[in-house]
mmCIF file of C-alpha atoms in Angstrom:
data_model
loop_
_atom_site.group_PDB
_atom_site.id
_atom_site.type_symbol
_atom_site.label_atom_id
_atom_site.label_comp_id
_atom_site.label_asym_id
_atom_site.label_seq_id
_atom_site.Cartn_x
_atom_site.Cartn_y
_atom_site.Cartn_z
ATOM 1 C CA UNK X 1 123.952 161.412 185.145
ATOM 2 C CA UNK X 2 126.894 161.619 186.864
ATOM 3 C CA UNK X 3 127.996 160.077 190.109
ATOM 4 C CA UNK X 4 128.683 162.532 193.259
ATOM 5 C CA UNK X 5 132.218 162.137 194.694
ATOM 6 C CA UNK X 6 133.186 162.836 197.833
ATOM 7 C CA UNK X 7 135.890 165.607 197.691
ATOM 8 C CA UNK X 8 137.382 165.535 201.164
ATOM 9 C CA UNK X 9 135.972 163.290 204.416
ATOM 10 C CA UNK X 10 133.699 164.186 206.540
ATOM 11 C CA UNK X 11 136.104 165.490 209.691
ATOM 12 C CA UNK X 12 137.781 167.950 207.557
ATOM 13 C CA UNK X 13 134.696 170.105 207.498
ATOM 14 C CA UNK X 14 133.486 172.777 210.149
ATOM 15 C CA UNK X 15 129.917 171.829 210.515
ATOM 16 C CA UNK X 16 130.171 168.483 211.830
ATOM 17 C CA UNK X 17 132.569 169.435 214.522
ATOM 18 C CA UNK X 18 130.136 173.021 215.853
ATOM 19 C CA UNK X 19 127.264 170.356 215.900
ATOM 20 C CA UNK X 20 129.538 167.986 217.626
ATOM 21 C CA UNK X 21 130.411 170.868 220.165
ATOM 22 C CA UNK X 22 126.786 171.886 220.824
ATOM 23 C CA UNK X 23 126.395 168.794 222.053
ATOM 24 C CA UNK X 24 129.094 168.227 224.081
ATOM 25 C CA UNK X 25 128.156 171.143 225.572
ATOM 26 C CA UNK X 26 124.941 170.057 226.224
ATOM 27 C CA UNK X 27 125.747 167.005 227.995
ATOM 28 C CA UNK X 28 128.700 168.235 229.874
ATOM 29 C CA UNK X 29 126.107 170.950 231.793
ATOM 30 C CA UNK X 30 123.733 168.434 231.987
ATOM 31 C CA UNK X 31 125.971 166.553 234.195
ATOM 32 C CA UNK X 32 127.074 169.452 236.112
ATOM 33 C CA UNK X 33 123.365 170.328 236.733
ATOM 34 C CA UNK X 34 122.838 166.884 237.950
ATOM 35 C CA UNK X 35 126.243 166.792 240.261
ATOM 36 C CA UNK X 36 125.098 170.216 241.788
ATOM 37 C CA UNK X 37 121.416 169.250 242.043
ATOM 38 C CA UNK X 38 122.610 165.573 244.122
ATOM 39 C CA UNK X 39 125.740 167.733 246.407
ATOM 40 C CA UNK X 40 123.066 170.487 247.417
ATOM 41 C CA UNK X 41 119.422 169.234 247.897
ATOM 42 C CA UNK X 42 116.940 171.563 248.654
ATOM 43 C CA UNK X 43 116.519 171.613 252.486
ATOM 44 C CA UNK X 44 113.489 174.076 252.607
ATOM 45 C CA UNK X 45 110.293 171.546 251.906
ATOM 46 C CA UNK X 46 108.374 169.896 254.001
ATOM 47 C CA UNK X 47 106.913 166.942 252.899
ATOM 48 C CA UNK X 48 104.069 166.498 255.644
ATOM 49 C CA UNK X 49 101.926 169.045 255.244
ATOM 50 C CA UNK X 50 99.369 168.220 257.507
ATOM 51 C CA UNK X 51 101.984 168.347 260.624
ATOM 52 C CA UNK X 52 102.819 171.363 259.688
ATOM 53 C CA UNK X 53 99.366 172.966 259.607
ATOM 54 C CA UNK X 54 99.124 171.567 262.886
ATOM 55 C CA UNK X 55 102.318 172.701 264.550
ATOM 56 C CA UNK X 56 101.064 176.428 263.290
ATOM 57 C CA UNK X 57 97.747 176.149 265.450
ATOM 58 C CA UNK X 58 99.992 174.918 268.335
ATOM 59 C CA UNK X 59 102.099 177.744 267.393
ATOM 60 C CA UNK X 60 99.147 180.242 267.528
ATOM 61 C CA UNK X 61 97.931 178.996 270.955
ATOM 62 C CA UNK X 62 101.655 179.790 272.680
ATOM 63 C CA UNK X 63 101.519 183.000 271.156
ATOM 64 C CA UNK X 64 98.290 183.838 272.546
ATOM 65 C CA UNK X 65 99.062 182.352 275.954
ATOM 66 C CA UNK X 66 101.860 185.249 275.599
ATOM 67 C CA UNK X 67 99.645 188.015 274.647
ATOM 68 C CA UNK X 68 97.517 186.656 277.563
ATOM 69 C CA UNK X 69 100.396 186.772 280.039
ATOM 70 C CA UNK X 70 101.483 190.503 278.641
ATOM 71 C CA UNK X 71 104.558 189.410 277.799
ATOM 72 C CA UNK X 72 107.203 191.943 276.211
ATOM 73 C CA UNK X 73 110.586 191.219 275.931
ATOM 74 C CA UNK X 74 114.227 193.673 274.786
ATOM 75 C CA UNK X 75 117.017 192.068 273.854
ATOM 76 C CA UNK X 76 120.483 193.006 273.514
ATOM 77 C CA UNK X 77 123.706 191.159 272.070
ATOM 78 C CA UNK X 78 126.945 192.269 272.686
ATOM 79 C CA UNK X 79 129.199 191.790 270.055
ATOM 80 C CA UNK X 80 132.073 192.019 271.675
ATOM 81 C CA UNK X 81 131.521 189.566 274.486
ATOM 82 C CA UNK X 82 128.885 187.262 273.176
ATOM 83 C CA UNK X 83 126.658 188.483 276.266
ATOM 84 C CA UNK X 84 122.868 188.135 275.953
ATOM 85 C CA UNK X 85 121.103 190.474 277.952
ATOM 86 C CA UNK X 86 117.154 189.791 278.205
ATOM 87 C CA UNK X 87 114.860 192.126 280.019
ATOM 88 C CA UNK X 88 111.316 190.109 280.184
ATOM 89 C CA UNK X 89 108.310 192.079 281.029
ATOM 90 C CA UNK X 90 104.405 190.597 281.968
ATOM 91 C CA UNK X 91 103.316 187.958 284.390
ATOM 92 C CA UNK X 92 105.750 185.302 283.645
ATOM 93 C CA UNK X 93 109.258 184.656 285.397
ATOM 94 C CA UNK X 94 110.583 181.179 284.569
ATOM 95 C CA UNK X 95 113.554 179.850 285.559
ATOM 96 C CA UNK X 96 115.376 179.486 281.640
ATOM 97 C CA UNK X 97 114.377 180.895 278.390
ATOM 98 C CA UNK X 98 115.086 179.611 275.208
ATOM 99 C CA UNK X 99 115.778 182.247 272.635
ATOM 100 C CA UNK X 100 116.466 180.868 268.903
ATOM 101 C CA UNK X 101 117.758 182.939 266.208
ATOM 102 C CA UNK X 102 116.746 181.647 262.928
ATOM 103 C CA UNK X 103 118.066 182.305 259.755
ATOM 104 C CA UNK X 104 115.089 182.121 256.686
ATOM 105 C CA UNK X 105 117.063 180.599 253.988
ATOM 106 C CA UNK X 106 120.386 178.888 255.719
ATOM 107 C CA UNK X 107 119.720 176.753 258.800
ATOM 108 C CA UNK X 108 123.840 176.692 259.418
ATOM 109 C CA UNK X 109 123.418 180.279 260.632
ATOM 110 C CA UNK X 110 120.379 179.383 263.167
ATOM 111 C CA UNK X 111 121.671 179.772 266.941
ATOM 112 C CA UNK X 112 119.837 178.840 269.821
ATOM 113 C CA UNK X 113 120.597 179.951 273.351
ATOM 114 C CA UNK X 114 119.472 179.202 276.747
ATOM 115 C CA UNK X 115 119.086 182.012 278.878
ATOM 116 C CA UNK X 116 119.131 181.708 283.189
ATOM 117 C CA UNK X 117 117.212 183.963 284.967
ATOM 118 C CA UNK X 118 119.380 186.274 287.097
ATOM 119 C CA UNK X 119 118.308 186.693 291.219
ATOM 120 C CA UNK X 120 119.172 189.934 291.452
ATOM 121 C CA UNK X 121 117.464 191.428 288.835
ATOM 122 C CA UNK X 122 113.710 190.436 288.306
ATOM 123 C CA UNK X 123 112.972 189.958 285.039
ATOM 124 C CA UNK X 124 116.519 189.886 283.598
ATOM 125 C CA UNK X 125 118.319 187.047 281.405
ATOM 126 C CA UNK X 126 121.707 186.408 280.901
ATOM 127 C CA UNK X 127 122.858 184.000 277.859
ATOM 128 C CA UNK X 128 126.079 183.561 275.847
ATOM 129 C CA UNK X 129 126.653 183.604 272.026
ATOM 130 C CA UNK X 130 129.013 182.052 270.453
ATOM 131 C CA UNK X 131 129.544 183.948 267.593
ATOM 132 C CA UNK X 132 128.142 187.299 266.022
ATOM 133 C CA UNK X 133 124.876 187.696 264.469
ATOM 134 C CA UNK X 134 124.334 189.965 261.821
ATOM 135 C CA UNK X 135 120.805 190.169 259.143
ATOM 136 C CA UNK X 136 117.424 189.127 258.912
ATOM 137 C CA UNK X 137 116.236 186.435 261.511
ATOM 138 C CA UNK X 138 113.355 184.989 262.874
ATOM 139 C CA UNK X 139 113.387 185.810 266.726
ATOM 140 C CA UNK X 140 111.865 183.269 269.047
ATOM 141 C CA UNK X 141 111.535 183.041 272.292
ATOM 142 C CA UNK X 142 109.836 180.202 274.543
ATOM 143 C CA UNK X 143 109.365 179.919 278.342
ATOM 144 C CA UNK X 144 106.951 177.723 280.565
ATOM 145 C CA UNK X 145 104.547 178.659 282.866
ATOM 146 C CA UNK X 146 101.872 176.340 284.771
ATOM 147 C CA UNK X 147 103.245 173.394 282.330
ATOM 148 C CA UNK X 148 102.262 175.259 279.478
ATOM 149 C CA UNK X 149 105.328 176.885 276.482
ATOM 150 C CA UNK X 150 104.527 180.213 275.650
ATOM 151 C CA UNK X 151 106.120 181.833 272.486
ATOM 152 C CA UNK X 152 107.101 185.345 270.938
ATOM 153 C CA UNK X 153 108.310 185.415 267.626
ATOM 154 C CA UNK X 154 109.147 188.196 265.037
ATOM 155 C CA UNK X 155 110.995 188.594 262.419
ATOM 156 C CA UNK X 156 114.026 191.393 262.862
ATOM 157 C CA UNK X 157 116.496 193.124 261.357
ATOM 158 C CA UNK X 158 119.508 192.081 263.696
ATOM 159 C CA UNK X 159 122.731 195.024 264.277
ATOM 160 C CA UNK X 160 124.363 195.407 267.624
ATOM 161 C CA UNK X 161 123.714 198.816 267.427
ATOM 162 C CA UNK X 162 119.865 198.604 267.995
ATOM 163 C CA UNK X 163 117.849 196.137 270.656
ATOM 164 C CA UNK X 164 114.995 193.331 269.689
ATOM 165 C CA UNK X 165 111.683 194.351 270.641
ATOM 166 C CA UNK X 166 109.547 191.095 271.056
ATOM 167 C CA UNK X 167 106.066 191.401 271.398
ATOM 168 C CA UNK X 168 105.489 194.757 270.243
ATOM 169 C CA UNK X 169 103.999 193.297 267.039
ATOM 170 C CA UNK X 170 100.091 192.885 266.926
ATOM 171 C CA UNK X 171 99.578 188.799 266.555
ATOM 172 C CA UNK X 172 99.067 187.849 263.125
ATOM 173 C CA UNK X 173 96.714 185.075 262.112
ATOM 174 C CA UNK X 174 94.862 184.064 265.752
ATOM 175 C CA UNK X 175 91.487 185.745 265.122
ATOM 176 C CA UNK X 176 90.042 182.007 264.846
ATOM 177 C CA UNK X 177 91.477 180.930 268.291
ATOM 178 C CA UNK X 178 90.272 183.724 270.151
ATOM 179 C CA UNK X 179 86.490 182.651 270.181
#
């Protein structure tokens, strides 16, 4: 039987170097993967549960202290100035509100301001933005009264051309506390 020679080496043929490129491949995305996974972690998850399932009790029993209070509030931004313009209607009148506007997916967009009652006007806030606020937020709004926080929150659609309606919305979730 004869003996097999080798007619050429082994780099001078194709299909070690694709095989050799499929995994080059392979590990160079890998690594990107890895380098994009470590620059941008995943801000979104909570890793205490429990305190969270707690804080949305608390969260239910300010938003019934503001059903309780009739509380309705209409919000409009101004675009051009920044101006916040609050109108707060029910049987609450404190001093500052705190209105947060909370982006679902990127906290860098979340903007909180403090509004100051104004003397002249019962009823009416005044607040400044600092930038403009476009899309889909979570609308909060917390005051105090008798030592206790009360809270409306929605989520809205935000455009300058149209005002926030807070606590038109039926409360969602508080048929427990209620008893």
């Amino acid at each position: 039987m004869p003996a097999a020679t080798a007619t050429s080496p082994w780099y001078k043929h194709l299909w070690p170097w694709i095989i050799i490129g499929i995994l080059t491949c392979s590990v160079t995305l890998s690594l990107t993967m890895v380098t994009i996974a470590v620059k941008n972690p995943d801000n979104l998850v909570n890793d205490n549960y429990y305190e969270a399932g707690k804080g949305i009790n608390r969260s239910l029993e300010r938003e019934l202290l503001a059903q309780t209070l009739q509380l309705h509030a209409n919000v409009q931004l101004d675009d051009v100035t920044g101006e916040v313009n609050l109108r707060l209607n029910g049987n609450s009148r404190p001093q500052t509100l705190e209105l947060s506007l909370i982006s679902p997916t990127q906290p860098e967009k979340d903007r909180k301001i403090v509004l100051t009652r104004n003397d002249s006007e019962p009823g009416r806030y005044v607040g400044q933005l600092t930038d403009k606020i476009e899309g889909r937020r979570f609308v909060e709004l917390l005051g105090v009264e008798n030592d206790k926080t009360w809270r409306l929150f929605e989520e809205e659609q935000i455009n300058h051309e149209q005002d926030i309606l807070l606590g038109d919305e039926p409360l969602q979730g508080a048929e427990d506390l209620k008893k």
